[in-house]
Tab-separated table of C-alpha atoms in Angstrom:
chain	number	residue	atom	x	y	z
A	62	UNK	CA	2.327	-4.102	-13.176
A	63	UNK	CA	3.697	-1.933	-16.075
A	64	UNK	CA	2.231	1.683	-15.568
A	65	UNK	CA	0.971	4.448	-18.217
A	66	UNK	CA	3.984	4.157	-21.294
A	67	UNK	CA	4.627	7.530	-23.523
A	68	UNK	CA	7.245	7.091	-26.677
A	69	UNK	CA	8.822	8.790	-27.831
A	70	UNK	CA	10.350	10.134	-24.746
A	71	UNK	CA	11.731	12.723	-26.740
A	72	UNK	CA	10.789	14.362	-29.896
A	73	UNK	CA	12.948	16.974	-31.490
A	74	UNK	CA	11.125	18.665	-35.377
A	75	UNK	CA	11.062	21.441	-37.072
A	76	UNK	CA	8.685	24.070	-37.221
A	77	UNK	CA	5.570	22.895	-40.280
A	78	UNK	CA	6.111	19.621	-39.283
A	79	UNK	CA	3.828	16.967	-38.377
A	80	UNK	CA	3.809	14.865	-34.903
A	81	UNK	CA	2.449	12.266	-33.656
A	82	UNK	CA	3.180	11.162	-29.718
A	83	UNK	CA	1.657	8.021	-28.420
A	84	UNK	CA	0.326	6.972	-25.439
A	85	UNK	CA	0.024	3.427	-23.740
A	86	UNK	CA	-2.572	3.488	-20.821
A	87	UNK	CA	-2.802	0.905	-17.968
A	88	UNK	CA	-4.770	-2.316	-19.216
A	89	UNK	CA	-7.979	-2.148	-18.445
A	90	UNK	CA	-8.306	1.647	-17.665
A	91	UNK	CA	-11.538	3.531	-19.612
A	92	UNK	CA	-10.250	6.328	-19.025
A	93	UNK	CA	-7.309	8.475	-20.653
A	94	UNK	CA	-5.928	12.167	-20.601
A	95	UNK	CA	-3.907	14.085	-22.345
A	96	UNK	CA	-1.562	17.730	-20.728
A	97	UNK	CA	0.697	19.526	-21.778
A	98	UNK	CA	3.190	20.982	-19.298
A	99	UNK	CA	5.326	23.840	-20.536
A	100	UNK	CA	8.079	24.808	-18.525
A	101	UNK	CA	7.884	26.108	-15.104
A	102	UNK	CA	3.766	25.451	-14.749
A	103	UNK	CA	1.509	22.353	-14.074
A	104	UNK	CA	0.038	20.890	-16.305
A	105	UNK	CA	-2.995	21.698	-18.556
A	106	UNK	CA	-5.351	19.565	-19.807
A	107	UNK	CA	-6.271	18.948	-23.569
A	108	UNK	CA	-8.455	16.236	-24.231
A	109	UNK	CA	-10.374	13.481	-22.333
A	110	UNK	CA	-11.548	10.238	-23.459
A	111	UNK	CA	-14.183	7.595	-22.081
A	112	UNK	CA	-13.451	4.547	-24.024
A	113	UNK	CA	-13.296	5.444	-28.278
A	114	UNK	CA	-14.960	8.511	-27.815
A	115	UNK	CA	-13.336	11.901	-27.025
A	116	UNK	CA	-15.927	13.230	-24.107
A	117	UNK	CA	-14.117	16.096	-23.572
A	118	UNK	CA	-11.592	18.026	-26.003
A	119	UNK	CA	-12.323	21.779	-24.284
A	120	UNK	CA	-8.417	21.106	-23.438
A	121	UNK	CA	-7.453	21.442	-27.281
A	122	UNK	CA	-5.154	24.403	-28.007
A	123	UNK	CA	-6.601	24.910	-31.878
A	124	UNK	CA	-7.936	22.324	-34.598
A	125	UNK	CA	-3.702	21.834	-35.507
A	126	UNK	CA	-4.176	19.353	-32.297
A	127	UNK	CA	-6.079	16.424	-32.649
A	128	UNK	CA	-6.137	12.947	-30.403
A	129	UNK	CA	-7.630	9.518	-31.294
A	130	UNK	CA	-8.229	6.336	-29.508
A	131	UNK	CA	-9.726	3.923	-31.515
A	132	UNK	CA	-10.246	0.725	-29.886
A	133	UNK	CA	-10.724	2.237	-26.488
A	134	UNK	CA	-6.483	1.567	-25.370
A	135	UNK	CA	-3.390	3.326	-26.951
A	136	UNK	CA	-3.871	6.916	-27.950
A	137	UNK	CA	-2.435	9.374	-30.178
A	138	UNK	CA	-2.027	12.928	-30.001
A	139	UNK	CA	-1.405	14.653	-33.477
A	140	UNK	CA	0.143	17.709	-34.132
A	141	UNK	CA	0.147	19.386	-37.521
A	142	UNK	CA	1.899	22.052	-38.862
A	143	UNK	CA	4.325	22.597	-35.515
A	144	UNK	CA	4.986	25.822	-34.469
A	145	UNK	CA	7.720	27.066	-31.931
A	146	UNK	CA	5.406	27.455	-29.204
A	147	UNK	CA	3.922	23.904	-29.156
A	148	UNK	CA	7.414	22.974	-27.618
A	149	UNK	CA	6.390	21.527	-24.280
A	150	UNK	CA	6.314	18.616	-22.246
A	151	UNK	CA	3.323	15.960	-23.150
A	152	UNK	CA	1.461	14.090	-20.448
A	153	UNK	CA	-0.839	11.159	-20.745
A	154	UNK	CA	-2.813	9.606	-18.358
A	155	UNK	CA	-5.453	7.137	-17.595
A	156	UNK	CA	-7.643	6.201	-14.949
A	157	UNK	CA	-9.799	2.833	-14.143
A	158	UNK	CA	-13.111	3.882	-14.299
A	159	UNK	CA	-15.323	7.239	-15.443
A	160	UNK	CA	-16.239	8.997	-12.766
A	161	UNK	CA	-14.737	11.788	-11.111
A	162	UNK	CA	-12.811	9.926	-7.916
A	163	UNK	CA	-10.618	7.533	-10.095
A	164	UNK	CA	-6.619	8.215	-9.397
A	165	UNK	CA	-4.939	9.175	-12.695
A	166	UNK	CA	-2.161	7.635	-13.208
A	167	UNK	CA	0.605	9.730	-15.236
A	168	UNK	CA	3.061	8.672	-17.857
A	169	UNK	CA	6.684	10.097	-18.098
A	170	UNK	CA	5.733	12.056	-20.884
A	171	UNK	CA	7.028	13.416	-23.979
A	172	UNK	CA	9.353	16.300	-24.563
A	173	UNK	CA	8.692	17.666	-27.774
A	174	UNK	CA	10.892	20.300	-29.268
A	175	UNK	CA	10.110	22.119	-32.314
A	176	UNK	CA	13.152	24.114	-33.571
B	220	UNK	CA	-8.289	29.097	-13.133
B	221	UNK	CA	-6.874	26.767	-10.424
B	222	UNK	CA	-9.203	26.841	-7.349
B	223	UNK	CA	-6.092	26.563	-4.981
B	224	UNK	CA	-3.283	28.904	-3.302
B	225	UNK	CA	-0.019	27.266	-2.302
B	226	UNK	CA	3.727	29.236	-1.745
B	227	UNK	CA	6.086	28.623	-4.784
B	228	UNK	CA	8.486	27.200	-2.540
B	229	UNK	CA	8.907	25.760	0.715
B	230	UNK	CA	12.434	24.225	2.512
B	231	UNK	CA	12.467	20.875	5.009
B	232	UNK	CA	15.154	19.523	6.800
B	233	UNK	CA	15.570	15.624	6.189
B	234	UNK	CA	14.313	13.538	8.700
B	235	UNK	CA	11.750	16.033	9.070
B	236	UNK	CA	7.543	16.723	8.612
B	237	UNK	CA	6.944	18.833	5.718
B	238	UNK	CA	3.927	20.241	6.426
B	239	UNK	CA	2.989	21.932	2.773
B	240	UNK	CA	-0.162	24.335	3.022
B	241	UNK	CA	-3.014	25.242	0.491
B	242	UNK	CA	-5.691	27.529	0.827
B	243	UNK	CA	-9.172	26.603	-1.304
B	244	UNK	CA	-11.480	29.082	0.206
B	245	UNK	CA	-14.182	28.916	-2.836
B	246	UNK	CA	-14.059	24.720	-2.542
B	247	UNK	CA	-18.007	23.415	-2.859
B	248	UNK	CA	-19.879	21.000	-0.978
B	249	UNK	CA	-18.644	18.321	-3.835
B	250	UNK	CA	-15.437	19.279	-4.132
B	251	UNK	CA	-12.310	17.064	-2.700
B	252	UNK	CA	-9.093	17.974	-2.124
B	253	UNK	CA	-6.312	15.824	-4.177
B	254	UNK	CA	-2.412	16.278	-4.387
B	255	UNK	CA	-0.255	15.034	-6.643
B	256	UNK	CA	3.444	15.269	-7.022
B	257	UNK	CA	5.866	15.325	-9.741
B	258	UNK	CA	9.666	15.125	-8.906
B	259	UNK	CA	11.411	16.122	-12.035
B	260	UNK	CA	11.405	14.726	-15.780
B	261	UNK	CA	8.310	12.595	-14.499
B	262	UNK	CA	4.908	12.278	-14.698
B	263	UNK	CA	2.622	13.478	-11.496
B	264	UNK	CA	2.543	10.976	-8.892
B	265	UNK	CA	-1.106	10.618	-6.648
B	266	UNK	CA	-0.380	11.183	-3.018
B	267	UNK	CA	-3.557	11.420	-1.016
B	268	UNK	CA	-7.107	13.038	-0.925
B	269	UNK	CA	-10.044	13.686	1.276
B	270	UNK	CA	-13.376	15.822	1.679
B	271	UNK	CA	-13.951	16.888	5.171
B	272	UNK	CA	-12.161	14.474	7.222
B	273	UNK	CA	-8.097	13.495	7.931
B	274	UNK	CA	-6.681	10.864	5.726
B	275	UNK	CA	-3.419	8.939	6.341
B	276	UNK	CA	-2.240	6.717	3.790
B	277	UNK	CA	1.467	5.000	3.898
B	278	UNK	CA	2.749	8.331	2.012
B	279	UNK	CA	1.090	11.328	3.566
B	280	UNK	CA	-1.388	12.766	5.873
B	281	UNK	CA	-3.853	15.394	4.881
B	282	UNK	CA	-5.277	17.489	7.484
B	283	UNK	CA	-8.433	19.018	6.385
B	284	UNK	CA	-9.852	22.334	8.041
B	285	UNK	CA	-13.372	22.698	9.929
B	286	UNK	CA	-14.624	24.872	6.793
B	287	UNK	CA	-12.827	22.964	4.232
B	288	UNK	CA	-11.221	26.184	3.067
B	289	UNK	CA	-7.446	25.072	3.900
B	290	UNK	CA	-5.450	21.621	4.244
B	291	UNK	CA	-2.141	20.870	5.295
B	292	UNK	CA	-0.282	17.661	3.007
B	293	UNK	CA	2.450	16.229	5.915
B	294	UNK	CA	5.161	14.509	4.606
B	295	UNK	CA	6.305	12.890	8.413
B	296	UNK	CA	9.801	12.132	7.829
B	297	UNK	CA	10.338	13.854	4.501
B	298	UNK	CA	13.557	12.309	2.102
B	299	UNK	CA	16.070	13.567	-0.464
B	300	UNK	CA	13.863	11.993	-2.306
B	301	UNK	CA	10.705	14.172	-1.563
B	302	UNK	CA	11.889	16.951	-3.257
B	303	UNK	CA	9.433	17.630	-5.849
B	304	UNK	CA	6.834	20.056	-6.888
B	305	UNK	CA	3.516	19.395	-4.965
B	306	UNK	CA	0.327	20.129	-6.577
B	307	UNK	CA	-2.899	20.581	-4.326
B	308	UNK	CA	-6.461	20.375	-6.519
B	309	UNK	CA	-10.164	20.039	-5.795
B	310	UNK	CA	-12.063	18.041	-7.753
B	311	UNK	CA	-15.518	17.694	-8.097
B	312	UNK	CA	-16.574	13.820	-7.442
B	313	UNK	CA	-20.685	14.179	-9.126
B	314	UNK	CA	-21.008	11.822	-12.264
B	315	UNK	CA	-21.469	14.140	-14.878
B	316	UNK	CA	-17.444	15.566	-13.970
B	317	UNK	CA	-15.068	14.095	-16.447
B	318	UNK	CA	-12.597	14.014	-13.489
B	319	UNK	CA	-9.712	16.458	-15.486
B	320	UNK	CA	-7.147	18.060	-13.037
B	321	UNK	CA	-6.775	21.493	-12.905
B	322	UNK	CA	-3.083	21.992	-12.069
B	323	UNK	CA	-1.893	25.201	-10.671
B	324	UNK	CA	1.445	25.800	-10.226
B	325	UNK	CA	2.101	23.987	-6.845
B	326	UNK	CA	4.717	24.184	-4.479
B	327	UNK	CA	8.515	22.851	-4.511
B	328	UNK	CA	9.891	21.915	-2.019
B	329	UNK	CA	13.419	20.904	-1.419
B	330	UNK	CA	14.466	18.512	1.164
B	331	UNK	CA	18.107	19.456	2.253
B	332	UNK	CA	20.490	17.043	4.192
């Protein structure tokens, strides 16, 4: 079946600018995740939802980031006011149920660039 | 912080086992160990996990310790196309966990013809 889908797959803006970087979980799946890899290191998580609700945003960098859901499926992380060091890799992820033993299953990401 | 140790970087012939260690000497009673890989420009790929005892699956094995404070992720006849970087992470199973990954910053390994 089609997996976790990302898009774009590659984002390229300009410092100020606003983002936005979607994310299409597995059908079905509760659960969904957002990291951010920067180069060279795992991933860190930002933001964790249980259905519509954000259950866990701890993850979130500063209040330029912000992530919605809202009828439980696709996501979207928001960016405002990009600055150079926001330029990472962006992983979603989502998982069939909501407690802690579910598999999370990744997306490809999205590079974003901010020049 | 991540809760695990692995090396940066690890070689294995292919046709090989790639036996890939990681130390979690503070893991809890709740705790299990996961890996994940992610072979590069994708997304982190579940392998395998366990608590206390061995697990096979058609990927892996994962050869847990007596103490639970190492395991040992065996790759049994690893590929060209195992080379990736390979993540080891506990994870805390109880309900009120919201089951986020703490990534550290795993181990590569390259397979080599």
């Amino acid at each position: 079946g089609a997996g976790v889908s990302q898009t774009p797959s590659n984002k390229v803006t300009e410092k100020g600018k606003y983002v936005e970087l979607r994310c299409d979980p597995i059908s079905g799946h509760t659960a969904l995740y957002w990291y951010r890899q920067s180069l060279g290191q795992g991933p860190e998580f930002l933001i964790y939802f249980q259905g519509t609700g954000a259950a866990d945003d701890s993850g979130l960098p500063n209040d330029r980031f912000f992530a919605v859901r809202p009828e439980g499926s696709v996501s979207t992380l928001k960016i405002q006011r990009t600055e150079r060091g926001d330029s990472a890799v962006y992983l979603c992820a989502s998982s069939p149920g909501t407690n802690g033993k579910n598999i999370q299953y990744f997306g490809a990401g999205t590079r974003l660039s901010v020049l | 912080d991540a809760k695990t140790t692995q090396p940066p970087s690890m070689d294995c012939a292919e046709g090989r086992a790639a036996n890939l260690p990681c130390n979690h000497s503070t893991i809890s009673g709740n705790e299990y160990v996961y890996w994940y890989r992610q072979i590069h420009s994708q997304g982190p790929q579940y392998i395998i996990h366990g608590l206390k005892n061995n697990e096979t699956n058609e990927m892996a094995s994962l050869i847990i310790t007596e103490d639970r404070k190492s395991s040992t992720l065996i790759l049994p006849h690893a590929t060209l196309r195992d080379t990736a970087v390979y993540y080891c992470i506990v994870r805390d199973h109880g309900s009120s966990n919201t089951g986020k990954l703490i990534f550290g910053q795993g181990t590569t390994l390259q397979v080599k013809p």
